[in-house]
XYZ file of C-alpha atoms in Angstrom:
361
model
C -0.057 -0.346 -0.172
C 0.777 3.402 -0.967
C 0.571 5.933 2.026
C 2.029 9.238 0.827
C -1.192 11.130 0.836
C -1.063 14.572 3.116
C 0.747 12.292 5.497
C 3.822 13.982 5.312
C 2.004 17.417 5.175
C -0.063 17.523 8.233
C 4.004 17.655 9.715
C 5.343 19.799 7.058
C 2.560 22.737 8.361
C 3.980 23.027 11.330
C 7.461 24.633 9.456
C 9.427 23.898 12.056
C 13.572 24.494 12.276
C 13.665 21.517 14.361
C 12.254 18.030 14.834
C 8.825 18.123 15.914
C 7.994 17.589 20.044
C 5.309 16.285 21.796
C 5.922 16.627 25.905
C 3.652 16.518 28.524
C 3.121 14.297 31.847
C 2.487 10.336 31.263
C -1.023 11.204 33.243
C -3.449 13.927 33.480
C -3.667 14.298 37.810
C -5.124 17.867 38.358
C -6.292 20.678 36.606
C -3.390 22.618 37.979
C -0.940 19.830 37.362
C -1.659 20.157 33.640
C -1.805 23.681 33.448
C 1.432 23.921 34.750
C 2.996 21.525 32.964
C 1.791 23.039 29.795
C 2.284 26.699 31.002
C 5.796 25.663 31.162
C 6.250 24.314 28.020
C 4.185 26.656 26.775
C 7.452 28.512 24.646
C 9.802 26.207 24.038
C 9.923 23.806 21.090
C 6.946 21.548 22.437
C 4.355 21.951 19.949
C 1.814 19.383 21.430
C 1.221 19.436 25.164
C 0.482 14.967 25.486
C -0.749 13.526 28.715
C -2.837 9.889 29.272
C -6.057 10.221 30.346
C -7.275 6.271 30.421
C -4.220 4.605 31.717
C -4.329 0.630 30.547
C -2.126 -1.164 33.235
C -0.925 -4.591 32.751
C -2.608 -5.668 36.988
C -5.483 -4.373 38.224
C -4.819 -1.968 41.662
C -2.985 1.068 39.929
C -3.418 4.345 38.732
C -5.650 4.153 35.707
C -5.876 8.041 34.935
C -8.753 10.460 35.752
C -10.975 9.841 32.153
C -13.022 11.879 30.716
C -12.917 14.912 33.291
C -9.037 15.338 32.124
C -10.540 16.318 28.201
C -11.733 19.722 30.052
C -8.584 20.345 31.962
C -6.700 20.172 28.441
C -9.616 22.537 26.717
C -8.103 24.495 29.395
C -4.078 23.978 28.791
C -5.105 24.596 24.671
C -6.807 28.162 25.472
C -4.545 29.587 27.598
C -1.039 28.196 25.631
C -2.285 27.729 22.585
C -0.364 24.410 22.690
C -2.094 21.518 20.277
C -3.592 18.765 23.274
C -2.954 15.091 22.534
C -3.484 12.061 24.490
C -3.983 8.142 23.853
C -7.791 6.212 22.672
C -7.694 2.704 23.340
C -11.545 2.438 22.264
C -14.817 3.977 19.878
C -16.287 5.903 23.806
C -12.791 7.169 24.052
C -12.306 7.990 20.228
C -15.662 10.090 20.737
C -15.170 12.234 23.902
C -12.184 13.122 23.038
C -13.854 14.748 19.433
C -16.250 16.042 21.755
C -13.745 17.963 23.591
C -11.931 19.354 20.697
C -8.556 16.996 20.998
C -5.956 17.951 17.816
C -4.041 14.362 18.142
C -4.879 10.835 18.930
C -2.575 8.127 19.797
C -3.242 4.522 19.763
C -1.041 2.712 22.851
C 1.319 -0.889 22.320
C -1.167 -2.705 23.684
C -4.063 -1.860 21.804
C -1.952 -1.878 18.442
C -1.981 -5.834 19.809
C -4.743 -6.113 19.166
C -6.325 -5.880 15.514
C -10.368 -5.412 16.553
C -9.885 -2.438 18.820
C -7.850 -1.090 16.560
C -10.572 -1.348 13.824
C -12.900 -0.058 16.351
C -11.206 3.245 16.389
C -10.679 3.789 13.046
C -14.312 3.151 12.629
C -14.970 5.678 14.995
C -12.171 8.404 13.429
C -13.762 8.077 9.978
C -14.029 11.720 8.614
C -12.095 12.825 10.701
C -8.915 15.197 10.110
C -7.461 15.063 13.255
C -3.690 14.062 13.299
C -3.420 9.859 14.728
C -0.233 8.187 15.911
C -0.063 4.334 16.087
C 2.808 3.589 18.655
C 4.772 -0.089 17.720
C 2.869 -3.009 18.937
C 4.654 -4.465 22.894
C 6.052 -7.300 20.686
C 8.246 -6.824 17.813
C 6.223 -7.706 14.937
C 6.529 -5.569 11.563
C 3.649 -6.484 10.472
C 0.934 -5.875 12.906
C 2.779 -2.289 13.122
C 1.817 -2.333 9.604
C -1.541 -3.325 9.842
C -3.151 -0.857 12.326
C -1.645 1.826 9.733
C -3.285 0.270 7.213
C -6.052 0.243 9.278
C -6.383 3.729 10.060
C -5.757 4.711 6.402
C -8.359 2.336 4.924
C -11.125 4.201 7.265
C -9.514 7.475 5.118
C -7.533 9.343 8.012
C -4.714 10.942 6.349
C -3.072 12.940 8.745
C -1.120 9.676 9.906
C 1.805 8.867 11.954
C 4.075 6.307 14.158
C 5.220 6.322 17.207
C 8.646 4.067 18.187
C 8.830 3.060 21.898
C 10.250 -0.254 22.347
C 9.874 -3.580 22.313
C 9.379 -5.755 25.687
C 11.176 -8.487 26.249
C 12.189 -11.104 29.092
C 15.772 -10.633 28.651
C 17.370 -7.863 31.363
C 18.739 -5.409 28.937
C 19.501 -1.219 30.005
C 16.778 -0.672 27.993
C 12.716 -0.466 29.781
C 11.832 -1.251 25.876
C 14.264 -2.698 23.481
C 14.665 -0.452 20.833
C 14.893 -2.399 17.811
C 15.678 0.049 15.662
C 15.815 -2.541 12.742
C 11.781 -2.420 13.037
C 11.010 0.730 12.360
C 13.813 1.573 10.142
C 12.283 -1.159 8.055
C 9.109 1.593 8.301
C 10.466 3.970 7.548
C 11.915 2.330 4.561
C 8.582 1.275 2.845
C 6.538 4.344 3.806
C 9.356 7.056 3.577
C 5.942 10.134 3.606
C 4.884 9.002 7.044
C 6.595 11.006 9.778
C 8.824 8.739 12.148
C 8.296 9.783 16.009
C 10.468 8.146 19.243
C 9.488 7.759 22.444
C 12.838 7.176 24.446
C 10.634 7.933 27.886
C 9.275 4.797 27.052
C 12.406 3.063 25.616
C 14.462 3.352 28.562
C 12.588 4.098 31.250
C 14.727 6.095 32.907
C 15.545 10.270 32.770
C 19.380 9.998 32.653
C 18.514 7.870 29.137
C 16.382 10.282 27.346
C 18.941 12.751 25.928
C 21.208 9.916 24.237
C 18.287 7.109 22.852
C 17.065 10.772 21.340
C 20.239 11.739 19.941
C 20.014 8.150 18.245
C 16.141 9.041 16.745
C 17.465 12.063 15.210
C 20.701 10.903 13.997
C 18.365 8.040 12.259
C 16.724 10.712 10.868
C 13.344 10.695 12.717
C 11.053 12.735 12.724
C 10.410 14.063 15.862
C 10.429 12.779 19.919
C 7.423 12.313 22.318
C 9.007 12.775 25.835
C 7.157 12.408 29.250
C 7.689 15.825 31.271
C 6.263 16.635 34.897
C 7.272 19.617 37.373
C 7.721 17.204 40.204
C 8.715 13.216 38.642
C 9.202 11.933 41.590
C 6.191 12.145 42.595
C 3.868 11.465 39.700
C 1.429 8.835 39.649
C 2.433 6.708 36.644
C 6.100 6.477 35.479
C 7.803 8.090 37.553
C 11.718 7.093 36.836
C 11.173 8.032 33.097
C 10.135 11.378 33.448
C 12.142 14.801 33.125
C 10.867 18.556 34.621
C 10.305 21.139 31.851
C 13.700 22.510 32.782
C 15.396 19.597 31.997
C 13.491 18.928 29.238
C 14.524 22.353 27.200
C 18.371 21.291 28.073
C 17.944 18.340 26.411
C 16.506 20.445 22.807
C 19.822 22.733 23.821
C 22.414 19.639 23.614
C 20.494 17.346 20.955
C 22.281 18.080 17.668
C 19.949 17.296 14.200
C 21.970 15.987 11.535
C 21.624 16.958 7.662
C 20.597 14.364 5.322
C 23.921 14.530 3.488
C 25.976 17.307 1.571
C 27.117 18.443 -1.836
C 31.037 18.802 -0.550
C 33.114 16.997 -3.065
C 35.506 15.659 0.145
C 32.619 14.004 1.489
C 31.453 12.367 -1.255
C 34.545 10.967 -2.281
C 35.329 9.551 1.194
C 31.317 7.996 1.733
C 31.797 6.427 -2.096
C 35.543 5.046 -0.573
C 33.391 3.975 3.142
C 30.732 2.508 1.034
C 32.838 0.571 -0.964
C 34.536 -1.227 2.103
C 31.011 -1.962 3.539
C 29.943 -3.598 0.881
C 33.273 -5.690 0.490
C 32.767 -6.137 4.210
C 29.632 -7.418 4.136
C 29.958 -9.772 1.199
C 32.363 -11.936 3.410
C 30.429 -11.684 6.043
C 27.600 -13.386 3.284
C 29.817 -16.127 2.308
C 32.053 -16.522 6.297
C 28.428 -16.981 7.692
C 27.525 -19.359 4.095
C 30.456 -21.524 4.933
C 29.833 -22.259 8.593
C 26.118 -23.089 7.648
C 27.921 -26.270 5.683
C 29.379 -27.248 8.374
C 26.768 -27.193 10.420
C 25.283 -28.929 8.057
C 27.935 -32.188 8.301
C 27.509 -31.470 12.087
C 23.837 -32.486 11.441
C 24.864 -35.722 9.223
C 27.525 -36.988 11.964
C 24.855 -36.091 14.660
C 21.841 -38.446 12.698
C 23.906 -41.145 11.436
C 25.197 -41.071 15.411
C 21.752 -40.576 16.622
C 23.006 -37.718 18.790
C 19.789 -34.811 19.634
C 20.345 -31.116 17.945
C 20.440 -29.562 20.521
C 23.377 -29.133 22.418
C 23.454 -26.516 25.710
C 26.646 -26.959 26.895
C 28.424 -26.190 23.437
C 26.346 -23.274 23.182
C 26.810 -22.073 26.230
C 30.847 -22.223 25.444
C 30.100 -20.700 22.012
C 28.055 -17.670 23.490
C 30.893 -16.804 26.230
C 33.552 -17.300 24.163
C 32.064 -14.988 21.699
C 31.122 -11.734 24.041
C 34.289 -12.325 25.097
C 36.280 -12.038 21.491
C 33.737 -9.046 20.732
C 34.249 -7.116 24.063
C 37.886 -7.004 23.079
C 36.777 -5.409 18.960
C 34.382 -3.003 20.692
C 31.476 -4.775 19.590
C 28.696 -4.842 23.149
C 27.460 -7.351 24.103
C 24.014 -6.743 23.415
C 24.408 -7.342 19.573
C 26.710 -10.397 19.964
C 23.963 -12.374 22.020
C 21.334 -11.083 19.123
C 23.647 -12.041 16.423
C 24.873 -15.462 16.966
C 20.912 -16.511 18.589
C 20.105 -15.551 15.453
C 23.724 -17.885 14.133
C 22.481 -20.492 16.314
C 19.126 -20.652 15.431
C 19.844 -20.832 11.734
C 22.575 -23.911 12.002
C 20.144 -25.159 14.268
C 17.196 -25.346 11.109
C 20.299 -26.424 8.613
C 20.677 -29.336 11.138
C 16.962 -30.527 11.645
C 16.314 -30.561 7.318
C 18.991 -33.223 7.483
C 18.104 -35.237 10.912
C 14.052 -35.132 9.875
C 15.085 -36.420 5.926
C 14.806 -39.558 5.061
């Protein structure tokens, strides 16, 4: 599907000299809190004020948002500051209430994106709207599910679309709350280059001291904007306290972020880039050749295992390989996270090759 109509135009219409910024508290807590944060963000790079009103919680008993009453607070903040207002919607009722209170931007959360029925319900409720609608990636790293959500909204006639990358859940312990899996949003961006891509460093990191780092990574990857949770008293926030920053810190982040040029016409840059990319191409070809040879050895191991009736998976051997590669990778400046991902993929491919041999007649 070619998603092009107006998708980029809504962002271009802001006429910004910097990436789009959406900011505000994880949750609207009180009218006073909403208005105070909005006032502090009014004269900054922030164009859209965000606040969650309905908060889907993993388990019952947690703070689930103030609900519809918060819409009136957002209306007041809009009149007073001129900022556009944004909130999360999870069903048709939320959409109806948000539309009645003239909320400018609606986003669909990660827990909702995983449910095509819920996304379709929201899409149906939005038919005919000219509101900006953003859809977060699903909780799990499923690109097809994310694209499916975009398609459902587009097919409902919603043209002012964008996506939010908030990272993906994992059972593994990492430095992130939700691992970025940068290759997935990059793939989405390559398929739909006119679809604005916004990074949510708050949910990716889960830690306020990492917001700057991940925001810069996103801008280095040509993201169109950032959505950052901001609170006047983060430590006492009613939800997601650890990942929120004060308006003052947010403004400092803006000052320190560096927006890179897409490219340059300077001759020395282009000459050197051609050489470096040629070296990358050569290295990539060698990698493919090495991996192909490795799989041939794996197949020979598969033949031997089949002949001796030995199981494919050998945990002790696998753990030895992994430990050695992590050490070797560290010596070459490669992160443990990268080595784990790389060799888990290689190991899975090796197992697949061996299983084909062992299960063949």
